[in-house]
Amino acid sequence: MVDSTLCSDYVVFMHWCGEVDAQLQRRCVRHILKRQLPDGGWNIYYGGPSEINASVKAYFALKLAACSVDAHVYAGSACDHHAPGRDSADEHVQQALPRIARCVPMEIFAGDSAGDGASAELGSFSHLQNVVVEPAMLIPLSIINHFKPTRILPGEKQLHELYPLGTEQADLRLPRSENFWTWRNFFLRLDDTLKFLQPLRIGLLRQRALEAAERWMLERIREGSDGLAAVYPAMLNCMIALRALGYSKTNPVYAKAEKDFNGLFVNDPDDFRIQPCLSPVWDTAITIISLADSGLSPEHRALQKAAEWLVNKEVRIRGDWTINNSYPEASGWAFEYNNAYYADTDDTAMVLMALRLVSTERLAVTERFVSSRAWVAAQFPMSRRRLGGLRQERHDSVVGRYAVCGSQTLFSIPPAAT
């Protein structure tokens, strides 16, 4: 069950573009209000408590949509009393709002392999964290950060009431740790430094980086991908970045990005909502495993058809992970219908387990994947390069055992010595 933040963000996006679909906005507002909690706030998971980020986003979206004053004053009170140990909403909102302004320096993508080197390291690290690849988030944000395409809101749509003490003399930066030498303080000071240097913009380097970032992004939203990384945050950031780059609504590149994004809409007449992504590959593999384990014959037509569909969804494009792997062929599966650059270990493992249960003959298609043990390690360059030795062997062993789920092995990885 999705939370309200997706519809909240989309309402804000429509107003930023100046292209508000009134009917769609009404459906988003109904979705937001339907998920408002009795205490006036919004949560980020079903049954959870009010959460400040979700509450501020919902409050802002309702205000932009000219929702009734009573509704968003109620939400504003939630922002205030859901700040544990604080006297007002000021400090809590300071935690929530400035995060959108983190400095993403464009120059880190200035190399010839801008879309491959730095971003691949980030992308591979994201697999280690079992989340969607960070480059798809960061590269559009770096473009947005370069142009800073802000909009001036009329007074009645601004958020001054969330700052009872005012904003003129307030320090809206994230608070530092009490101890001087901490990683938190290091990165916050680095962020301040980058913001200070931002206006300097070394001309040729900045332009080269901007072109590289745009090229990287365009390559990953073409045919074969249902949007950038096929996941909501990256796709929405991509549309904002494209508009900032000057792509019009009718430009074919933007039109495809918008069409892919609209594919996340669930047009339920009783509860319109926006999904964070689609998961057909993962769902199909789990369904095959469930049916096979429940006793359905591996030769059953439904299982055979589902397995054939999975085989046809094999990703053969050398995605971002291949910068760390010289193996000549690519193989694997992604979460979504079409996400060619981001096959991942989780879905590949689940598909292998499903195919194993249906027919061993179908496993022939995975030989390209199995024969390259480095493919798995390539998803984890941070540990592969920096942990090394025994720890890395243990890591590979864990990944291998996870991929076969403790059942009949598809490939052998001996356990690490203790």
Tab-separated table of C-alpha atoms in Angstrom:
chain	number	residue	atom	x	y	z
A	1	MET	CA	0.000	0.000	0.000
A	2	VAL	CA	1.594	3.257	-1.140
A	3	ASP	CA	1.910	6.325	1.047
A	4	SER	CA	0.734	9.839	0.219
A	5	THR	CA	4.143	11.275	-0.681
A	6	LEU	CA	3.990	10.163	-4.322
A	7	CYS	CA	0.771	12.027	-5.036
A	8	SER	CA	2.016	14.983	-2.963
A	9	ASP	CA	5.201	15.209	-5.019
A	10	TYR	CA	3.274	14.995	-8.274
A	11	VAL	CA	0.924	17.845	-7.313
A	12	VAL	CA	3.978	19.976	-6.541
A	13	PHE	CA	5.517	18.948	-9.886
A	14	MET	CA	2.408	19.990	-11.827
A	15	HIS	CA	2.463	23.411	-10.185
A	16	TRP	CA	6.204	23.751	-10.813
A	17	CYS	CA	5.577	23.075	-14.506
A	18	GLY	CA	2.613	25.424	-14.577
A	19	GLU	CA	0.647	22.644	-16.254
A	20	VAL	CA	-1.956	21.527	-13.727
A	21	ASP	CA	-4.358	18.810	-14.804
A	22	ALA	CA	-7.365	19.787	-12.671
A	23	GLN	CA	-8.982	16.349	-12.726
A	24	LEU	CA	-5.736	14.567	-11.890
A	25	GLN	CA	-5.031	17.065	-9.119
A	26	ARG	CA	-8.450	16.405	-7.581
A	27	ARG	CA	-7.744	12.668	-7.606
A	28	CYS	CA	-4.375	13.230	-5.968
A	29	VAL	CA	-5.942	15.451	-3.313
A	30	ARG	CA	-8.557	12.791	-2.530
A	31	HIS	CA	-5.759	10.233	-2.195
A	32	ILE	CA	-3.828	12.517	0.173
A	33	LEU	CA	-6.810	13.378	2.351
A	34	LYS	CA	-7.877	9.747	2.502
A	35	ARG	CA	-4.546	8.890	4.127
A	36	GLN	CA	-4.528	11.698	6.662
A	37	LEU	CA	-4.255	10.331	10.196
A	38	PRO	CA	-6.545	11.304	13.081
A	39	ASP	CA	-3.760	13.434	14.584
A	40	GLY	CA	-3.558	15.507	11.395
A	41	GLY	CA	-0.344	14.120	9.929
A	42	TRP	CA	0.616	11.519	7.332
A	43	ASN	CA	2.740	8.401	7.634
A	44	ILE	CA	5.133	6.653	5.259
A	45	TYR	CA	3.940	3.095	5.811
A	46	TYR	CA	0.615	1.494	6.621
A	47	GLY	CA	-0.188	1.703	10.311
A	48	GLY	CA	2.815	3.908	11.021
A	49	PRO	CA	2.927	7.162	13.006
A	50	SER	CA	2.826	10.631	11.493
A	51	GLU	CA	6.113	11.487	9.807
A	52	ILE	CA	7.385	15.011	9.243
A	53	ASN	CA	8.517	14.676	5.610
A	54	ALA	CA	5.241	13.111	4.488
A	55	SER	CA	3.253	15.658	6.503
A	56	VAL	CA	5.080	18.690	5.078
A	57	LYS	CA	4.750	17.334	1.526
A	58	ALA	CA	1.029	16.668	1.954
A	59	TYR	CA	0.511	20.066	3.562
A	60	PHE	CA	2.306	21.823	0.696
A	61	ALA	CA	0.433	19.864	-1.980
A	62	LEU	CA	-2.947	20.608	-0.392
A	63	LYS	CA	-2.085	24.272	-0.163
A	64	LEU	CA	-0.989	24.443	-3.800
A	65	ALA	CA	-4.217	22.704	-4.788
A	66	ALA	CA	-6.208	25.351	-2.862
A	67	CYS	CA	-7.637	22.752	-0.536
A	68	SER	CA	-9.762	24.012	2.346
A	69	VAL	CA	-7.927	26.046	4.961
A	70	ASP	CA	-9.207	23.783	7.719
A	71	ALA	CA	-7.580	20.749	6.108
A	72	HIS	CA	-4.091	22.134	5.867
A	73	VAL	CA	-4.202	24.055	9.137
A	74	TYR	CA	-4.938	20.672	10.701
A	75	ALA	CA	-1.917	19.235	8.906
A	76	GLY	CA	0.194	22.161	10.046
A	77	SER	CA	-0.607	21.397	13.640
A	78	ALA	CA	0.655	17.849	13.046
A	79	CYS	CA	3.963	19.256	11.874
A	80	ASP	CA	4.191	21.068	15.177
A	81	HIS	CA	3.260	18.412	17.700
A	82	HIS	CA	5.086	15.579	15.974
A	83	ALA	CA	8.469	17.057	16.796
A	84	PRO	CA	9.656	15.022	19.768
A	85	GLY	CA	11.362	17.214	22.348
A	86	ARG	CA	10.946	20.420	20.327
A	87	ASP	CA	8.919	23.537	21.045
A	88	SER	CA	7.776	24.430	17.535
A	89	ALA	CA	7.619	23.290	13.949
A	90	ASP	CA	10.600	25.478	13.065
A	91	GLU	CA	13.359	23.036	13.876
A	92	HIS	CA	11.410	20.072	12.529
A	93	VAL	CA	10.757	21.733	9.182
A	94	GLN	CA	14.421	22.702	9.053
A	95	GLN	CA	15.161	18.978	9.080
A	96	ALA	CA	12.695	18.243	6.298
A	97	LEU	CA	12.966	21.012	3.731
A	98	PRO	CA	16.686	21.743	3.232
A	99	ARG	CA	17.379	18.171	2.140
A	100	ILE	CA	16.124	19.011	-1.321
A	101	ALA	CA	18.983	21.495	-1.654
A	102	ARG	CA	21.937	19.141	-1.110
A	103	CYS	CA	24.708	20.138	-3.455
A	104	VAL	CA	25.400	17.566	-6.165
A	105	PRO	CA	28.497	18.888	-7.983
A	106	MET	CA	28.146	18.429	-11.710
A	107	GLU	CA	31.906	18.178	-12.194
A	108	ILE	CA	32.063	14.619	-10.835
A	109	PHE	CA	30.581	13.551	-14.176
A	110	ALA	CA	33.040	15.510	-16.293
A	111	GLY	CA	35.191	12.564	-17.363
A	112	ASP	CA	34.941	10.894	-20.758
A	113	SER	CA	33.104	8.023	-19.115
A	114	ALA	CA	30.890	10.268	-17.050
A	115	GLY	CA	27.970	7.943	-17.331
A	116	ASP	CA	30.112	4.921	-16.648
A	117	GLY	CA	32.901	5.516	-14.153
A	118	ALA	CA	31.712	7.645	-11.238
A	119	SER	CA	28.070	6.712	-11.712
A	120	ALA	CA	28.818	3.014	-12.006
A	121	GLU	CA	30.630	3.072	-8.685
A	122	LEU	CA	27.579	4.705	-7.127
A	123	GLY	CA	25.252	2.306	-8.888
A	124	SER	CA	27.133	-0.772	-7.790
A	125	PHE	CA	27.246	0.465	-4.228
A	126	SER	CA	23.492	0.803	-4.359
A	127	HIS	CA	23.179	-2.893	-5.107
A	128	LEU	CA	25.127	-3.543	-1.921
A	129	GLN	CA	22.493	-1.559	-0.082
A	130	ASN	CA	19.681	-3.397	-1.911
A	131	VAL	CA	18.164	-0.190	-3.243
A	132	VAL	CA	17.639	1.277	-6.672
A	133	VAL	CA	20.765	2.663	-8.275
A	134	GLU	CA	21.878	6.049	-6.981
A	135	PRO	CA	23.168	7.493	-10.278
A	136	ALA	CA	19.621	7.540	-11.604
A	137	MET	CA	18.761	9.727	-8.624
A	138	LEU	CA	21.883	11.860	-8.466
A	139	ILE	CA	22.525	12.675	-12.119
A	140	PRO	CA	19.120	14.306	-12.763
A	141	LEU	CA	19.517	16.123	-9.433
A	142	SER	CA	22.933	17.396	-10.510
A	143	ILE	CA	21.332	18.857	-13.633
A	144	ILE	CA	18.561	20.435	-11.555
A	145	ASN	CA	21.142	21.772	-9.116
A	146	HIS	CA	23.025	23.387	-12.013
A	147	PHE	CA	20.015	25.255	-13.426
A	148	LYS	CA	18.157	25.819	-10.135
A	149	PRO	CA	14.823	26.240	-11.943
A	150	THR	CA	12.901	27.754	-9.030
A	151	ARG	CA	9.407	29.207	-9.165
A	152	ILE	CA	8.098	32.190	-7.189
A	153	LEU	CA	4.898	31.349	-5.348
A	154	PRO	CA	2.194	33.857	-4.499
A	155	GLY	CA	2.029	34.689	-0.813
A	156	GLU	CA	-1.033	32.568	-0.086
A	157	LYS	CA	0.733	29.435	-1.317
A	158	GLN	CA	3.969	29.874	0.607
A	159	LEU	CA	4.869	28.061	3.820
A	160	HIS	CA	5.719	30.903	6.192
A	161	GLU	CA	3.192	29.654	8.746
A	162	LEU	CA	5.360	26.588	9.320
A	163	TYR	CA	8.019	28.924	10.689
A	164	PRO	CA	6.301	30.614	13.662
A	165	LEU	CA	9.558	32.359	14.581
A	166	GLY	CA	10.176	33.577	11.033
A	167	THR	CA	12.816	32.685	8.459
A	168	GLU	CA	14.720	35.937	8.028
A	169	GLN	CA	17.242	35.380	10.819
A	170	ALA	CA	16.906	31.603	11.077
A	171	ASP	CA	19.749	29.227	10.324
A	172	LEU	CA	18.055	26.648	8.107
A	173	ARG	CA	21.075	24.421	7.761
A	174	LEU	CA	21.036	20.920	9.181
A	175	PRO	CA	22.446	20.978	12.719
A	176	ARG	CA	26.047	19.890	13.344
A	177	SER	CA	27.073	17.207	15.803
A	178	GLU	CA	28.340	18.418	19.151
A	179	ASN	CA	31.723	16.777	18.560
A	180	PHE	CA	33.773	18.653	15.974
A	181	TRP	CA	35.349	15.609	14.291
A	182	THR	CA	32.438	13.523	13.028
A	183	TRP	CA	31.499	12.231	9.586
A	184	ARG	CA	28.239	14.156	9.792
A	185	ASN	CA	30.090	17.430	10.350
A	186	PHE	CA	32.601	16.568	7.619
A	187	PHE	CA	29.936	16.083	4.964
A	188	LEU	CA	27.894	19.073	6.087
A	189	ARG	CA	30.978	21.290	5.865
A	190	LEU	CA	31.823	19.773	2.491
A	191	ASP	CA	28.309	20.626	1.362
A	192	ASP	CA	28.752	24.222	2.560
A	193	THR	CA	32.067	24.451	0.702
A	194	LEU	CA	30.579	23.138	-2.537
A	195	LYS	CA	27.703	25.611	-2.282
A	196	PHE	CA	30.205	28.430	-1.727
A	197	LEU	CA	32.194	27.391	-4.802
A	198	GLN	CA	29.097	26.780	-6.924
A	199	PRO	CA	28.909	30.299	-8.415
A	200	LEU	CA	32.489	30.003	-9.720
A	201	ARG	CA	31.504	27.337	-12.269
A	202	ILE	CA	34.643	26.528	-14.200
A	203	GLY	CA	33.148	27.110	-17.650
A	204	LEU	CA	34.507	24.361	-19.901
A	205	LEU	CA	34.524	21.729	-17.171
A	206	ARG	CA	30.967	22.535	-16.123
A	207	GLN	CA	29.697	22.463	-19.722
A	208	ARG	CA	31.477	19.196	-20.389
A	209	ALA	CA	29.988	17.698	-17.242
A	210	LEU	CA	26.508	18.939	-18.104
A	211	GLU	CA	26.693	17.405	-21.580
A	212	ALA	CA	27.970	14.129	-20.144
A	213	ALA	CA	25.179	13.994	-17.566
A	214	GLU	CA	22.541	14.754	-20.197
A	215	ARG	CA	23.986	12.115	-22.533
A	216	TRP	CA	24.032	9.540	-19.727
A	217	MET	CA	20.420	10.259	-18.824
A	218	LEU	CA	19.118	10.205	-22.395
A	219	GLU	CA	20.784	6.878	-23.079
A	220	ARG	CA	18.952	5.300	-20.137
A	221	ILE	CA	15.447	6.521	-20.945
A	222	ARG	CA	15.378	5.340	-24.537
A	223	GLU	CA	13.547	2.259	-25.797
A	224	GLY	CA	14.287	-0.751	-23.633
A	225	SER	CA	13.655	1.163	-20.420
A	226	ASP	CA	10.318	2.124	-18.905
A	227	GLY	CA	11.756	5.382	-17.622
A	228	LEU	CA	15.013	6.232	-15.873
A	229	ALA	CA	15.724	3.204	-13.631
A	230	ALA	CA	11.960	2.527	-13.986
A	231	VAL	CA	11.365	3.890	-10.481
A	232	TYR	CA	9.344	6.915	-9.352
A	233	PRO	CA	11.978	9.257	-7.825
A	234	ALA	CA	14.421	8.923	-10.710
A	235	MET	CA	11.650	9.255	-13.300
A	236	LEU	CA	10.188	12.398	-11.731
A	237	ASN	CA	13.637	13.956	-11.294
A	238	CYS	CA	14.363	13.085	-14.915
A	239	MET	CA	11.297	14.979	-16.149
A	240	ILE	CA	12.293	18.031	-14.102
A	241	ALA	CA	15.864	17.816	-15.452
A	242	LEU	CA	14.636	17.522	-19.040
A	243	ARG	CA	12.476	20.614	-18.650
A	244	ALA	CA	15.395	22.466	-17.083
A	245	LEU	CA	17.519	21.467	-20.096
A	246	GLY	CA	14.940	23.032	-22.402
A	247	TYR	CA	13.035	19.981	-23.615
A	248	SER	CA	9.451	20.980	-24.365
A	249	LYS	CA	6.394	18.953	-23.421
A	250	THR	CA	6.014	17.899	-27.053
A	251	ASN	CA	9.638	16.825	-27.503
A	252	PRO	CA	9.690	13.048	-28.220
A	253	VAL	CA	12.250	12.435	-25.476
A	254	TYR	CA	10.177	14.202	-22.851
A	255	ALA	CA	6.952	12.696	-24.195
A	256	LYS	CA	8.351	9.197	-23.672
A	257	ALA	CA	9.556	10.053	-20.162
A	258	GLU	CA	6.108	11.400	-19.306
A	259	LYS	CA	4.359	8.375	-20.812
A	260	ASP	CA	6.584	6.021	-18.822
A	261	PHE	CA	5.851	7.971	-15.647
A	262	ASN	CA	2.109	7.877	-16.281
A	263	GLY	CA	2.434	4.106	-16.433
A	264	LEU	CA	2.864	4.199	-12.641
A	265	PHE	CA	-0.660	5.586	-12.188
A	266	VAL	CA	-3.293	3.219	-10.768
A	267	ASN	CA	-6.606	4.523	-12.075
A	268	ASP	CA	-8.759	3.008	-9.380
A	269	PRO	CA	-12.004	5.042	-9.365
A	270	ASP	CA	-12.232	4.656	-5.573
A	271	ASP	CA	-8.587	5.333	-4.770
A	272	PHE	CA	-6.321	6.777	-7.439
A	273	ARG	CA	-2.682	6.319	-6.488
A	274	ILE	CA	0.827	6.334	-7.938
A	275	GLN	CA	3.067	3.311	-7.573
A	276	PRO	CA	6.790	3.697	-6.845
A	277	CYS	CA	7.550	1.103	-9.530
A	278	LEU	CA	6.222	-2.060	-11.151
A	279	SER	CA	7.478	-5.509	-10.138
A	280	PRO	CA	6.294	-8.099	-12.674
A	281	VAL	CA	9.543	-10.083	-12.873
A	282	TRP	CA	9.876	-10.421	-9.110
A	283	ASP	CA	6.154	-11.204	-8.698
A	284	THR	CA	6.166	-13.807	-11.474
A	285	ALA	CA	9.196	-15.586	-10.053
A	286	ILE	CA	7.709	-15.679	-6.535
A	287	THR	CA	4.393	-16.948	-7.928
A	288	ILE	CA	6.146	-19.773	-9.798
A	289	ILE	CA	8.009	-20.779	-6.637
A	290	SER	CA	4.810	-20.683	-4.569
A	291	LEU	CA	2.805	-22.763	-7.051
A	292	ALA	CA	5.587	-25.284	-7.582
A	293	ASP	CA	6.143	-25.689	-3.841
A	294	SER	CA	2.398	-26.182	-3.335
A	295	GLY	CA	2.488	-29.263	-5.556
A	296	LEU	CA	1.587	-27.948	-9.007
A	297	SER	CA	3.307	-30.027	-11.675
A	298	PRO	CA	6.398	-28.411	-13.249
A	299	GLU	CA	4.879	-29.309	-16.615
A	300	HIS	CA	1.682	-27.389	-15.937
A	301	ARG	CA	0.953	-25.004	-18.786
A	302	ALA	CA	0.693	-21.974	-16.475
A	303	LEU	CA	4.145	-22.589	-14.984
A	304	GLN	CA	5.685	-23.281	-18.366
A	305	LYS	CA	4.181	-20.113	-19.819
A	306	ALA	CA	5.339	-18.020	-16.852
A	307	ALA	CA	8.841	-19.489	-17.103
A	308	GLU	CA	8.968	-18.735	-20.801
A	309	TRP	CA	7.966	-15.134	-20.083
A	310	LEU	CA	10.785	-14.843	-17.550
A	311	VAL	CA	13.298	-16.275	-20.000
A	312	ASN	CA	12.257	-13.659	-22.541
A	313	LYS	CA	12.825	-10.927	-19.934
A	314	GLU	CA	16.511	-11.770	-19.534
A	315	VAL	CA	18.601	-8.611	-19.714
A	316	ARG	CA	21.461	-8.942	-22.188
A	317	ILE	CA	22.544	-5.292	-22.233
A	318	ARG	CA	25.805	-4.498	-20.484
A	319	GLY	CA	24.509	-2.059	-17.879
A	320	ASP	CA	26.293	0.226	-15.446
A	321	TRP	CA	27.691	-2.664	-13.414
A	322	THR	CA	29.890	-3.818	-16.317
A	323	ILE	CA	32.446	-1.045	-15.795
A	324	ASN	CA	33.824	-3.289	-13.047
A	325	ASN	CA	33.547	-6.516	-15.013
A	326	SER	CA	35.312	-7.320	-18.266
A	327	TYR	CA	33.291	-10.482	-18.886
A	328	PRO	CA	32.150	-10.163	-22.530
A	329	GLU	CA	28.518	-11.209	-22.083
A	330	ALA	CA	25.765	-9.872	-19.863
A	331	SER	CA	22.884	-11.724	-18.279
A	332	GLY	CA	20.441	-11.154	-15.464
A	333	TRP	CA	16.967	-9.901	-14.629
A	334	ALA	CA	15.542	-6.600	-13.428
A	335	PHE	CA	12.547	-5.885	-11.220
A	336	GLU	CA	10.353	-4.202	-13.809
A	337	TYR	CA	8.997	-4.956	-17.282
A	338	ASN	CA	11.804	-3.094	-19.022
A	339	ASN	CA	14.844	-1.806	-17.135
A	340	ALA	CA	17.707	-2.810	-19.367
A	341	TYR	CA	20.548	-1.021	-17.582
A	342	TYR	CA	19.760	-2.250	-14.100
A	343	ALA	CA	19.567	-6.005	-13.848
A	344	ASP	CA	20.177	-6.831	-10.192
A	345	THR	CA	21.229	-9.704	-7.991
A	346	ASP	CA	17.959	-9.994	-6.067
A	347	ASP	CA	15.735	-10.520	-9.088
A	348	THR	CA	18.284	-12.669	-10.898
A	349	ALA	CA	18.509	-14.965	-7.873
A	350	MET	CA	14.729	-15.194	-7.598
A	351	VAL	CA	14.337	-15.987	-11.287
A	352	LEU	CA	17.030	-18.675	-11.119
A	353	MET	CA	15.229	-20.309	-8.213
A	354	ALA	CA	11.925	-20.199	-10.101
A	355	LEU	CA	13.388	-21.658	-13.288
A	356	ARG	CA	15.088	-24.417	-11.317
A	357	LEU	CA	11.705	-25.563	-9.985
A	358	VAL	CA	9.982	-25.552	-13.358
A	359	SER	CA	12.490	-27.297	-15.587
A	360	THR	CA	16.223	-27.835	-15.385
A	361	GLU	CA	16.375	-27.517	-19.156
A	362	ARG	CA	15.439	-23.872	-18.865
A	363	LEU	CA	18.494	-23.209	-16.759
A	364	ALA	CA	20.626	-23.347	-19.893
A	365	VAL	CA	19.710	-19.713	-20.466
A	366	THR	CA	21.481	-18.765	-17.221
A	367	GLU	CA	24.857	-20.228	-18.180
A	368	ARG	CA	26.084	-16.814	-19.262
A	369	PHE	CA	25.311	-15.527	-15.800
A	370	VAL	CA	26.566	-18.558	-13.908
A	371	SER	CA	29.856	-18.747	-15.790
A	372	SER	CA	30.767	-15.236	-14.703
A	373	ARG	CA	31.102	-15.349	-10.952
A	374	ALA	CA	32.587	-11.899	-11.321
A	375	TRP	CA	29.122	-10.635	-12.289
A	376	VAL	CA	27.982	-11.058	-8.714
A	377	ALA	CA	31.146	-9.481	-7.306
A	378	ALA	CA	30.795	-6.610	-9.777
A	379	GLN	CA	27.593	-5.599	-8.021
A	380	PHE	CA	29.651	-4.981	-4.874
A	381	PRO	CA	32.784	-3.046	-5.922
A	382	MET	CA	33.068	-1.296	-2.584
A	383	SER	CA	33.609	-4.577	-0.791
A	384	ARG	CA	35.391	-6.250	-3.705
A	385	ARG	CA	38.054	-3.556	-3.883
A	386	ARG	CA	38.345	-2.409	-0.303
A	387	LEU	CA	37.497	-5.285	1.991
A	388	GLY	CA	39.539	-7.944	0.235
A	389	GLY	CA	40.856	-11.251	1.516
A	390	LEU	CA	38.897	-13.428	3.868
A	391	ARG	CA	36.105	-10.893	4.301
A	392	GLN	CA	35.511	-10.759	0.561
A	393	GLU	CA	35.495	-14.555	0.349
A	394	ARG	CA	32.852	-14.644	3.032
A	395	HIS	CA	30.886	-11.989	1.142
A	396	ASP	CA	30.979	-14.006	-2.100
A	397	SER	CA	29.927	-17.119	-0.207
A	398	VAL	CA	26.941	-15.342	1.312
A	399	VAL	CA	25.890	-13.988	-2.079
A	400	GLY	CA	26.247	-17.426	-3.616
A	401	ARG	CA	24.212	-19.145	-0.937
A	402	TYR	CA	21.561	-16.461	-1.198
A	403	ALA	CA	21.349	-16.915	-4.959
A	404	VAL	CA	20.503	-20.596	-4.609
A	405	CYS	CA	18.515	-20.197	-1.386
A	406	GLY	CA	20.128	-23.184	0.241
A	407	SER	CA	18.724	-25.594	-2.344
A	408	GLN	CA	20.293	-27.539	-5.179
A	409	THR	CA	23.236	-25.477	-6.255
A	410	LEU	CA	23.316	-23.824	-9.642
A	411	PHE	CA	26.996	-23.119	-9.238
A	412	SER	CA	29.436	-23.975	-6.539
A	413	ILE	CA	30.999	-21.437	-4.221
A	414	PRO	CA	32.938	-23.171	-1.460
A	415	PRO	CA	32.367	-21.753	2.033
A	416	ALA	CA	35.040	-19.425	3.337
A	417	ALA	CA	37.430	-20.662	5.974
A	418	THR	CA	36.813	-19.331	9.454
